[in-house]
Amino acid sequence: MRTVLVTGTGGAGRTTVAAATALAAAREGQRTLLLTADPDGTPEALLGIRSLRSAPGRSADRLPWSVPVELAPGVWAARIITDEWFRGELSALQDRGHGLLDLLGATPLDGEELTALPGVESIALLRALRAAQTAPPGTGWDVLVVDMPPAPDTVALLALPEQLRRYLRRLLPAERQAARALRPMLAQLAGVPMPAQKLYETAERWERELAAVQGVVESEATTVRLVVEPGPLADRALRTARAGLALHGCRVEAVIANRLLPTGTSDPWLAALSGQQQDALKELYEQWAPAVPVRELPHLGRDPHGVGDPRGAEPRPGADGEDGVDGVDGRRAPAGLAALAGAVGAPAARPDRPAPDPWTVEDRLADDGVLLWRLPLPGADRDGLGLVRRGDELIVSVGPFHRVLPLPSALRRCTVSGAGLRDGWLQVRFTPDPDLWPKRL
C-alpha cells in the first residue's frame, strides 16, 4: 500500500493538503482512504460532511477508525477513534492479566469508566497505520493519506516503534523469557500462583505489532509531505523538522508552500506580505529543490469548504463576483478542495519494500587510517548536534530529537576519533582499536 503522511508547521493547512492529496490520488484511479486524528470536528467542517461516527459492535472487533464516509468517487474519509480503541485495548489487557489482578487483589476497571490517557493518540495512530496495511484483499485501499500532527510531534511519533522495541528488549531480554518454563516449579516453591502465561505473551504480541508498524514507517512506499506557509519563522521550524525526519530515515517527497498571496498588487499592505512570502519561498527552493519538489498552492481568499467539483475544474469568477466552478448539475458552486488537488499532485508509485539504509561506511584506512560513517542530516546545524558513544551504539541528537543507532560490526572494533557536519552530512571518523582490530599475518 502507498502511504502518504502529511505534516508541517502548526496552522499551515495540513488537513487541507491531506484532503487535496487524497482527491488527487483518487483521480488516478486509486482507492484512497483519508485518515485524521483531529477530534474537534474541523475535518468535517473542511470536507463538508456529516460527523464521523464509530461503527456499531465491540471495539475489539473493529478497525481503529470511524465508519468511512465517501467524499468523491474513489476517496473516503475516517477519524481515528482514540477513546474507544483505548477502552477496548485496556479491557483486553485486563482479561489477559486476570490471574495477576486476582493475585494482587485488584478489581478490574469497567470499560465505561476508562478515559484515554495523554499520549494514547500516538499509539492509536500507529495502530491505524498497521491496520490499514492488513485489510483483507478486495476490501482495502490502494493509497492511505494520513493527516498527521505538527512536524515535531510527527517525528516523535514515527520514532516511537523503534524506541519502544528497544525498551522491550532491555526490560524483557529473550534469555529472561526462557524462565517461563520454570513457572510451575516456582509456583510450587512459592506457594502462590505465578502470573499467567498470557502476560508473557502480551510482551511478545507488542513486539510483533511494533515491528510491523516500524516496517510500515521504514517502507519505501511511505513518504512525508511537509506543509508550510512561507515566512521567516516557518523556515526555522521546517529546518528542524527536516533534520528530525532525516535522523529517523523518513523520506520527504514534497514540500507544499500553502496560502501564497497574489503578487503584483497595488495595495502596499498586501504587497509587503506577498514580498515577504516570496523571499521565504525563494529560500525554500534553494534548500529543497531539485532533490525534493516544492509545490505552490494559492491563497483562495477564504477557507476551502467541501470537495467542490471532483472533476478538478479550476476556480474562475462567478456571476456574483465569487470564485466558483460549474457543479455536476450545472449550478454554480464555491471552489472546494478539488481545485487544489491538481497543484498538490497525486503521490507517485513506489515499491512496498524496506528502504535502503541511508547510513554508509567509507573505507579510508589506506589513505587516512580511519573508517568514515556518513549520516545524511539535511537541516541540522552544529549548535544543536550531539554525539555519544555507548558501547556498540551511537546516540545522535539533533535539536529536540535523538536516536540510538547500532554501530555496524566493523565500527564496533574502533574508537571515535572525530566528527564533522558538512553539506548536510554528519561524518563520524572511527580509528581501529589495536586491541580489537584483526591482526595482519
Tab-separated table of C-alpha atoms in Angstrom:
chain	number	residue	atom	x	y	z
A	1	MET	CA	0.000	0.000	0.000
A	2	ARG	CA	1.153	3.539	-0.779
A	3	THR	CA	1.163	5.679	2.393
A	4	VAL	CA	1.481	9.477	2.477
A	5	LEU	CA	1.940	11.235	5.819
A	6	VAL	CA	1.034	14.931	5.680
A	7	THR	CA	2.595	17.114	8.358
A	8	GLY	CA	4.191	20.534	8.621
A	9	THR	CA	4.282	23.674	10.715
A	10	GLY	CA	1.350	24.428	13.005
A	11	GLY	CA	-1.599	26.110	11.311
A	12	ALA	CA	-0.137	25.771	7.798
A	13	GLY	CA	-3.127	23.859	6.409
A	14	ARG	CA	-2.129	20.224	6.858
A	15	THR	CA	-5.712	18.929	6.756
A	16	THR	CA	-6.415	20.889	3.572
A	17	VAL	CA	-3.336	19.489	1.828
A	18	ALA	CA	-4.053	15.956	3.071
A	19	ALA	CA	-7.590	16.114	1.653
A	20	ALA	CA	-6.359	17.538	-1.668
A	21	THR	CA	-3.704	14.781	-1.853
A	22	ALA	CA	-6.365	12.119	-1.328
A	23	LEU	CA	-8.538	13.608	-4.063
A	24	ALA	CA	-5.563	13.746	-6.444
A	25	ALA	CA	-4.821	10.064	-5.794
A	26	ALA	CA	-8.465	9.123	-6.425
A	27	ARG	CA	-8.349	10.893	-9.790
A	28	GLU	CA	-5.585	8.474	-10.772
A	29	GLY	CA	-7.949	5.561	-10.165
A	30	GLN	CA	-6.565	4.696	-6.709
A	31	ARG	CA	-8.943	3.691	-3.907
A	32	THR	CA	-7.909	6.182	-1.240
A	33	LEU	CA	-8.560	6.491	2.485
A	34	LEU	CA	-8.032	9.837	4.229
A	35	LEU	CA	-7.404	9.370	7.964
A	36	THR	CA	-7.432	12.147	10.547
A	37	ALA	CA	-6.909	12.088	14.289
A	38	ASP	CA	-8.303	15.593	14.855
A	39	PRO	CA	-11.133	15.227	17.421
A	40	ASP	CA	-12.635	18.718	17.286
A	41	GLY	CA	-14.760	18.451	14.139
A	42	THR	CA	-12.510	20.627	11.961
A	43	PRO	CA	-12.080	17.938	9.259
A	44	GLU	CA	-15.866	17.573	8.886
A	45	ALA	CA	-16.273	21.336	8.508
A	46	LEU	CA	-13.469	21.476	5.943
A	47	LEU	CA	-14.723	18.481	3.980
A	48	GLY	CA	-18.384	19.476	4.214
A	49	ILE	CA	-19.521	16.094	5.546
A	50	ARG	CA	-21.536	14.829	8.480
A	51	SER	CA	-19.913	13.889	11.772
A	52	LEU	CA	-17.600	10.877	11.544
A	53	ARG	CA	-19.060	8.206	13.832
A	54	SER	CA	-17.875	4.865	15.154
A	55	ALA	CA	-19.114	1.554	13.818
A	56	PRO	CA	-21.514	-0.496	15.972
A	57	GLY	CA	-20.265	-3.530	17.876
A	58	ARG	CA	-17.399	-4.234	20.261
A	59	SER	CA	-14.320	-2.041	19.834
A	60	ALA	CA	-12.073	-5.126	19.795
A	61	ASP	CA	-13.823	-6.357	16.645
A	62	ARG	CA	-13.499	-3.103	14.695
A	63	LEU	CA	-10.825	-1.214	12.835
A	64	PRO	CA	-9.445	1.694	14.887
A	65	TRP	CA	-11.285	4.363	12.881
A	66	SER	CA	-14.818	5.567	12.306
A	67	VAL	CA	-17.136	4.439	9.523
A	68	PRO	CA	-15.526	5.804	6.306
A	69	VAL	CA	-17.589	8.470	4.504
A	70	GLU	CA	-17.244	8.769	0.730
A	71	LEU	CA	-16.098	12.261	-0.265
A	72	ALA	CA	-15.946	11.707	-4.010
A	73	PRO	CA	-15.646	8.698	-6.306
A	74	GLY	CA	-12.743	6.586	-5.041
A	75	VAL	CA	-11.932	8.508	-1.854
A	76	TRP	CA	-13.211	8.036	1.714
A	77	ALA	CA	-12.551	9.863	4.986
A	78	ALA	CA	-12.463	8.495	8.542
A	79	ARG	CA	-11.343	9.554	12.013
A	80	ILE	CA	-9.130	7.533	14.340
A	81	ILE	CA	-11.317	6.723	17.372
A	82	THR	CA	-8.762	7.030	20.142
A	83	ASP	CA	-11.084	6.762	23.167
A	84	GLU	CA	-12.884	3.623	22.030
A	85	TRP	CA	-9.666	1.988	20.858
A	86	PHE	CA	-8.055	2.671	24.249
A	87	ARG	CA	-11.003	1.224	26.159
A	88	GLY	CA	-11.004	-1.912	24.030
A	89	GLU	CA	-7.247	-2.461	24.350
A	90	LEU	CA	-7.146	-1.896	28.103
A	91	SER	CA	-10.139	-4.162	28.662
A	92	ALA	CA	-8.443	-6.893	26.631
A	93	LEU	CA	-5.220	-6.408	28.618
A	94	GLN	CA	-7.151	-6.829	31.869
A	95	ASP	CA	-8.648	-10.062	30.548
A	96	ARG	CA	-5.187	-11.436	29.763
A	97	GLY	CA	-3.833	-10.459	33.167
A	98	HIS	CA	-6.779	-11.509	35.294
A	99	GLY	CA	-4.573	-14.025	37.139
A	100	LEU	CA	-2.141	-11.332	38.273
A	101	LEU	CA	-5.008	-9.000	39.205
A	102	ASP	CA	-6.527	-11.755	41.344
A	103	LEU	CA	-3.131	-12.364	42.947
A	104	LEU	CA	-2.858	-8.679	43.861
A	105	GLY	CA	-6.491	-8.475	44.971
A	106	ALA	CA	-7.166	-5.762	42.376
A	107	THR	CA	-10.587	-5.020	40.912
A	108	PRO	CA	-10.633	-4.648	37.093
A	109	LEU	CA	-11.841	-1.353	35.678
A	110	ASP	CA	-15.108	-1.255	33.762
A	111	GLY	CA	-14.994	-0.055	30.175
A	112	GLU	CA	-17.425	2.777	30.912
A	113	GLU	CA	-15.070	4.356	33.465
A	114	LEU	CA	-11.992	4.301	31.238
A	115	THR	CA	-10.738	7.544	29.696
A	116	ALA	CA	-7.921	7.789	27.163
A	117	LEU	CA	-4.687	8.981	28.763
A	118	PRO	CA	-2.475	11.729	27.303
A	119	GLY	CA	-0.210	10.329	24.614
A	120	VAL	CA	-2.550	7.473	23.678
A	121	GLU	CA	-3.375	9.320	20.445
A	122	SER	CA	0.089	8.472	19.117
A	123	ILE	CA	-0.330	4.752	19.830
A	124	ALA	CA	-3.790	4.738	18.244
A	125	LEU	CA	-2.469	6.453	15.120
A	126	LEU	CA	0.358	3.933	14.773
A	127	ARG	CA	-2.138	1.107	15.231
A	128	ALA	CA	-4.258	2.600	12.439
A	129	LEU	CA	-1.230	2.690	10.120
A	130	ARG	CA	-0.733	-1.005	10.723
A	131	ALA	CA	-4.422	-1.901	10.411
A	132	ALA	CA	-4.728	-0.184	7.035
A	133	GLN	CA	-1.970	-2.401	5.653
A	134	THR	CA	-3.647	-5.643	6.750
A	135	ALA	CA	-7.148	-5.158	5.343
A	136	PRO	CA	-8.478	-8.273	3.565
A	137	PRO	CA	-7.834	-8.380	-0.221
A	138	GLY	CA	-10.511	-6.559	-2.174
A	139	THR	CA	-11.722	-4.577	0.836
A	140	GLY	CA	-8.726	-2.310	1.436
A	141	TRP	CA	-7.303	0.771	-0.218
A	142	ASP	CA	-4.501	1.455	-2.651
A	143	VAL	CA	-3.429	4.727	-1.033
A	144	LEU	CA	-3.563	5.832	2.597
A	145	VAL	CA	-3.273	9.571	3.295
A	146	VAL	CA	-2.880	10.499	6.961
A	147	ASP	CA	-3.469	13.975	8.366
A	148	MET	CA	-0.640	13.966	10.914
A	149	PRO	CA	0.073	16.234	13.919
A	150	PRO	CA	2.528	19.154	13.569
A	151	ALA	CA	6.016	18.172	12.429
A	152	PRO	CA	7.780	17.887	15.834
A	153	ASP	CA	5.042	15.581	17.145
A	154	THR	CA	5.084	13.578	13.913
A	155	VAL	CA	8.830	12.967	14.143
A	156	ALA	CA	8.466	11.774	17.748
A	157	LEU	CA	5.534	9.547	16.759
A	158	LEU	CA	7.348	7.903	13.848
A	159	ALA	CA	10.347	7.235	16.108
A	160	LEU	CA	8.162	5.572	18.748
A	161	PRO	CA	8.035	1.969	17.394
A	162	GLU	CA	11.817	1.663	17.282
A	163	GLN	CA	12.201	3.223	20.729
A	164	LEU	CA	9.552	1.007	22.351
A	165	ARG	CA	11.064	-2.123	20.813
A	166	ARG	CA	14.423	-1.159	22.267
A	167	TYR	CA	12.863	-0.679	25.715
A	168	LEU	CA	11.194	-4.088	25.495
A	169	ARG	CA	14.475	-5.766	24.561
A	170	ARG	CA	16.221	-4.127	27.526
A	171	LEU	CA	13.478	-4.836	30.070
A	172	LEU	CA	12.497	-8.286	28.800
A	173	PRO	CA	15.528	-9.768	27.046
A	174	ALA	CA	14.984	-13.024	25.201
A	175	GLU	CA	17.132	-15.042	27.621
A	176	ARG	CA	14.977	-13.930	30.563
A	177	GLN	CA	11.794	-15.097	28.857
A	178	ALA	CA	13.213	-18.630	28.908
A	179	ALA	CA	12.369	-18.668	32.620
A	180	ARG	CA	8.720	-19.159	31.685
A	181	ALA	CA	9.411	-22.893	31.551
A	182	LEU	CA	10.142	-22.771	35.310
A	183	ARG	CA	6.805	-21.195	36.240
A	184	PRO	CA	5.115	-24.376	37.513
A	185	MET	CA	8.071	-25.236	39.790
A	186	LEU	CA	8.345	-21.649	41.059
A	187	ALA	CA	4.634	-21.624	41.842
A	188	GLN	CA	5.018	-24.760	43.993
A	189	LEU	CA	8.035	-23.371	45.836
A	190	ALA	CA	6.423	-20.018	46.478
A	191	GLY	CA	3.077	-21.490	47.452
A	192	VAL	CA	1.215	-18.861	45.407
A	193	PRO	CA	0.128	-18.863	41.775
A	194	MET	CA	2.560	-17.158	39.360
A	195	PRO	CA	1.433	-14.596	36.756
A	196	ALA	CA	-0.476	-16.130	33.868
A	197	GLN	CA	1.245	-17.180	30.679
A	198	LYS	CA	-0.769	-14.532	28.874
A	199	LEU	CA	1.250	-11.786	30.496
A	200	TYR	CA	4.415	-13.063	28.846
A	201	GLU	CA	2.549	-13.495	25.589
A	202	THR	CA	1.455	-9.851	25.764
A	203	ALA	CA	5.065	-8.642	25.530
A	204	GLU	CA	5.631	-10.877	22.504
A	205	ARG	CA	2.478	-9.550	20.884
A	206	TRP	CA	3.605	-5.954	21.459
A	207	GLU	CA	6.962	-6.774	19.890
A	208	ARG	CA	5.288	-8.208	16.775
A	209	GLU	CA	2.919	-5.244	16.474
A	210	LEU	CA	5.693	-2.682	16.938
A	211	ALA	CA	7.899	-4.458	14.401
A	212	ALA	CA	5.045	-4.414	11.881
A	213	VAL	CA	4.422	-0.683	12.420
A	214	GLN	CA	8.141	0.045	12.126
A	215	GLY	CA	8.095	-1.872	8.854
A	216	VAL	CA	5.369	0.458	7.553
A	217	VAL	CA	7.313	3.572	8.605
A	218	GLU	CA	10.544	2.303	7.023
A	219	SER	CA	8.964	1.097	3.774
A	220	GLU	CA	9.849	2.858	0.533
A	221	ALA	CA	6.100	3.162	-0.070
A	222	THR	CA	5.738	5.502	2.943
A	223	THR	CA	6.639	9.138	2.349
A	224	VAL	CA	6.094	12.512	4.004
A	225	ARG	CA	4.634	15.718	2.605
A	226	LEU	CA	5.659	18.850	4.505
A	227	VAL	CA	3.204	21.761	4.514
A	228	VAL	CA	4.387	25.279	5.260
A	229	GLU	CA	3.029	28.795	4.934
A	230	PRO	CA	6.219	30.555	3.778
A	231	GLY	CA	7.659	33.005	6.271
A	232	PRO	CA	10.802	33.603	8.357
A	233	LEU	CA	9.529	31.741	11.451
A	234	ALA	CA	8.184	28.819	9.455
A	235	ASP	CA	11.553	28.417	7.714
A	236	ARG	CA	13.305	27.733	11.016
A	237	ALA	CA	10.643	25.223	12.103
A	238	LEU	CA	10.874	23.437	8.760
A	239	ARG	CA	14.660	23.102	9.034
A	240	THR	CA	14.283	21.426	12.425
A	241	ALA	CA	11.591	19.089	11.105
A	242	ARG	CA	13.723	18.164	8.115
A	243	ALA	CA	16.659	17.231	10.318
A	244	GLY	CA	14.429	15.155	12.608
A	245	LEU	CA	12.841	13.276	9.723
A	246	ALA	CA	16.246	12.592	8.179
A	247	LEU	CA	17.600	11.334	11.513
A	248	HIS	CA	14.865	8.676	11.592
A	249	GLY	CA	15.169	7.789	7.912
A	250	CYS	CA	11.811	9.247	6.811
A	251	ARG	CA	11.556	10.177	3.135
A	252	VAL	CA	10.175	13.631	2.237
A	253	GLU	CA	8.558	13.510	-1.196
A	254	ALA	CA	7.357	17.104	-1.500
A	255	VAL	CA	7.207	20.472	0.252
A	256	ILE	CA	3.859	22.238	-0.126
A	257	ALA	CA	4.037	26.035	0.056
A	258	ASN	CA	0.470	26.866	1.066
A	259	ARG	CA	-1.641	30.044	1.051
A	260	LEU	CA	0.558	32.047	-1.291
A	261	LEU	CA	-0.720	35.603	-1.692
A	262	PRO	CA	-1.025	37.162	-5.170
A	263	THR	CA	1.899	39.199	-6.442
A	264	GLY	CA	1.831	42.482	-8.357
A	265	THR	CA	-0.875	44.086	-6.205
A	266	SER	CA	-1.100	47.860	-5.818
A	267	ASP	CA	-2.125	47.573	-2.167
A	268	PRO	CA	1.065	48.392	-0.164
A	269	TRP	CA	-0.009	46.316	2.876
A	270	LEU	CA	-0.750	43.223	0.769
A	271	ALA	CA	2.364	43.821	-1.356
A	272	ALA	CA	4.575	43.795	1.772
A	273	LEU	CA	3.099	40.487	2.955
A	274	SER	CA	3.394	38.986	-0.504
A	275	GLY	CA	7.002	40.143	-0.832
A	276	GLN	CA	7.894	38.526	2.491
A	277	GLN	CA	6.294	35.286	1.315
A	278	GLN	CA	8.177	35.370	-1.975
A	279	ASP	CA	11.500	35.836	-0.176
A	280	ALA	CA	10.749	32.841	2.035
A	281	LEU	CA	9.590	30.846	-0.997
A	282	LYS	CA	12.901	31.527	-2.725
A	283	GLU	CA	14.694	30.149	0.350
A	284	LEU	CA	12.546	27.015	0.173
A	285	TYR	CA	13.571	26.371	-3.411
A	286	GLU	CA	17.249	26.906	-2.587
A	287	GLN	CA	17.113	24.498	0.367
A	288	TRP	CA	14.969	21.718	-1.120
A	289	ALA	CA	14.864	21.768	-4.921
A	290	PRO	CA	15.604	19.924	-7.090
A	291	ALA	CA	16.059	16.903	-4.792
A	292	VAL	CA	12.627	17.479	-3.266
A	293	PRO	CA	9.992	19.293	-5.358
A	294	VAL	CA	8.366	22.440	-3.972
A	295	ARG	CA	4.695	22.819	-4.938
A	296	GLU	CA	2.810	26.073	-4.641
A	297	LEU	CA	-0.808	26.480	-3.544
A	298	PRO	CA	-2.523	29.861	-3.902
A	299	HIS	CA	-4.468	31.552	-1.152
A	300	LEU	CA	-8.158	31.082	-2.002
A	301	GLY	CA	-9.222	34.228	-0.178
A	302	ARG	CA	-11.157	32.132	2.340
A	303	ASP	CA	-11.012	28.700	3.916
A	304	PRO	CA	-11.976	25.941	1.471
A	305	HIS	CA	-15.243	24.192	2.243
A	306	GLY	CA	-16.300	20.886	0.770
A	307	VAL	CA	-14.805	18.929	-2.073
A	308	GLY	CA	-16.165	21.083	-4.883
A	309	ASP	CA	-16.153	19.645	-8.392
A	310	PRO	CA	-14.444	16.230	-8.194
A	311	ARG	CA	-13.532	16.564	-11.865
A	312	GLY	CA	-10.946	19.121	-10.773
A	313	ALA	CA	-12.212	22.253	-12.539
A	314	GLU	CA	-10.148	25.299	-11.726
A	315	PRO	CA	-11.851	28.185	-9.873
A	316	ARG	CA	-12.963	31.108	-12.008
A	317	PRO	CA	-15.036	34.250	-11.322
A	318	GLY	CA	-18.762	33.582	-10.936
A	319	ALA	CA	-21.665	35.810	-11.830
A	320	ASP	CA	-21.885	37.132	-8.277
A	321	GLY	CA	-18.207	38.006	-8.173
A	322	GLU	CA	-17.276	34.940	-6.131
A	323	ASP	CA	-14.818	32.437	-7.450
A	324	GLY	CA	-16.610	29.231	-8.387
A	325	VAL	CA	-16.751	26.132	-10.565
A	326	ASP	CA	-19.531	24.617	-12.575
A	327	GLY	CA	-21.219	21.893	-10.497
A	328	VAL	CA	-22.131	18.494	-11.920
A	329	ASP	CA	-25.758	19.630	-12.253
A	330	GLY	CA	-24.802	22.868	-13.973
A	331	ARG	CA	-25.275	25.110	-10.940
A	332	ARG	CA	-22.595	27.438	-9.615
A	333	ALA	CA	-20.720	26.203	-6.530
A	334	PRO	CA	-17.870	27.676	-4.475
A	335	ALA	CA	-14.446	26.311	-5.293
A	336	GLY	CA	-13.544	23.488	-2.916
A	337	LEU	CA	-10.641	21.193	-2.201
A	338	ALA	CA	-10.783	19.636	-5.651
A	339	ALA	CA	-9.498	22.928	-7.071
A	340	LEU	CA	-6.244	22.379	-5.134
A	341	ALA	CA	-5.787	18.710	-5.991
A	342	GLY	CA	-4.099	19.394	-9.319
A	343	ALA	CA	-1.467	21.665	-7.780
A	344	VAL	CA	-0.778	19.256	-4.906
A	345	GLY	CA	-0.457	16.265	-7.238
A	346	ALA	CA	-1.021	12.570	-6.706
A	347	PRO	CA	1.668	10.538	-4.929
A	348	ALA	CA	3.907	8.674	-7.360
A	349	ALA	CA	4.016	4.884	-7.272
A	350	ARG	CA	6.691	3.369	-5.036
A	351	PRO	CA	7.599	-0.242	-4.256
A	352	ASP	CA	6.384	-1.551	-0.909
A	353	ARG	CA	9.702	-2.867	0.402
A	354	PRO	CA	12.204	-1.892	3.100
A	355	ALA	CA	14.002	1.318	2.218
A	356	PRO	CA	17.783	1.067	1.808
A	357	ASP	CA	19.869	2.064	4.810
A	358	PRO	CA	20.821	5.763	4.402
A	359	TRP	CA	23.949	5.347	6.538
A	360	THR	CA	27.121	4.427	4.666
A	361	VAL	CA	30.622	3.411	5.794
A	362	GLU	CA	33.526	4.700	3.688
A	363	ASP	CA	36.830	2.856	3.943
A	364	ARG	CA	39.731	5.332	4.250
A	365	LEU	CA	42.098	3.036	6.089
A	366	ALA	CA	44.693	3.050	3.318
A	367	ASP	CA	44.842	6.854	2.995
A	368	ASP	CA	43.871	8.277	6.392
A	369	GLY	CA	43.773	5.253	8.707
A	370	VAL	CA	40.071	5.750	9.508
A	371	LEU	CA	36.618	4.459	8.638
A	372	LEU	CA	34.106	7.217	7.873
A	373	TRP	CA	30.452	6.751	8.842
A	374	ARG	CA	28.302	9.135	6.805
A	375	LEU	CA	24.819	10.053	8.054
A	376	PRO	CA	22.562	12.370	5.988
A	377	LEU	CA	21.202	15.154	8.218
A	378	PRO	CA	19.955	17.999	5.982
A	379	GLY	CA	18.667	20.918	8.011
A	380	ALA	CA	20.869	20.173	11.041
A	381	ASP	CA	23.243	22.761	12.494
A	382	ARG	CA	26.346	22.288	14.609
A	383	ASP	CA	24.926	24.025	17.693
A	384	GLY	CA	22.076	21.533	18.024
A	385	LEU	CA	24.094	18.414	17.241
A	386	GLY	CA	25.266	15.901	19.852
A	387	LEU	CA	27.075	12.541	19.723
A	388	VAL	CA	27.588	9.984	22.481
A	389	ARG	CA	29.270	6.584	22.061
A	390	ARG	CA	27.679	3.970	24.327
A	391	GLY	CA	29.113	0.502	23.899
A	392	ASP	CA	28.106	-0.741	20.454
A	393	GLU	CA	25.713	2.153	19.905
A	394	LEU	CA	25.977	5.776	18.823
A	395	ILE	CA	23.423	8.205	20.279
A	396	VAL	CA	22.817	11.047	17.817
A	397	SER	CA	20.936	14.171	18.949
A	398	VAL	CA	19.639	16.784	16.512
A	399	GLY	CA	17.853	19.620	18.269
A	400	PRO	CA	14.951	18.073	20.235
A	401	PHE	CA	15.294	14.687	18.525
A	402	HIS	CA	17.648	11.829	19.228
A	403	ARG	CA	18.154	8.299	18.003
A	404	VAL	CA	20.173	5.342	19.250
A	405	LEU	CA	21.950	3.790	16.271
A	406	PRO	CA	23.598	0.346	16.471
A	407	LEU	CA	27.091	0.506	15.059
A	408	PRO	CA	27.998	-1.646	12.047
A	409	SER	CA	30.154	-4.615	13.050
A	410	ALA	CA	33.401	-3.118	11.714
A	411	LEU	CA	32.918	0.121	13.671
A	412	ARG	CA	32.368	-1.718	16.948
A	413	ARG	CA	36.073	-2.558	16.950
A	414	CYS	CA	37.008	1.115	16.583
A	415	THR	CA	37.138	4.252	18.694
A	416	VAL	CA	35.541	7.564	17.701
A	417	SER	CA	38.312	9.951	16.679
A	418	GLY	CA	36.268	12.903	15.445
A	419	ALA	CA	33.138	14.111	13.697
A	420	GLY	CA	32.011	16.954	11.482
A	421	LEU	CA	28.916	18.311	9.760
A	422	ARG	CA	29.399	19.315	6.142
A	423	ASP	CA	26.843	19.998	3.384
A	424	GLY	CA	24.058	18.265	5.281
A	425	TRP	CA	26.103	15.135	6.092
A	426	LEU	CA	27.314	14.102	9.524
A	427	GLN	CA	30.683	12.377	9.106
A	428	VAL	CA	31.963	10.386	12.091
A	429	ARG	CA	35.566	9.178	11.981
A	430	PHE	CA	36.443	5.821	13.556
A	431	THR	CA	40.007	4.670	14.199
A	432	PRO	CA	40.622	0.909	14.556
A	433	ASP	CA	41.348	-0.176	18.129
A	434	PRO	CA	44.663	-2.139	18.056
A	435	ASP	CA	43.418	-4.474	20.798
A	436	LEU	CA	40.244	-5.382	18.894
A	437	TRP	CA	41.157	-4.953	15.226
A	438	PRO	CA	42.195	-8.175	13.414
A	439	LYS	CA	45.963	-8.551	13.228
A	440	ARG	CA	47.572	-8.900	9.834
A	441	LEU	CA	49.617	-12.079	9.305
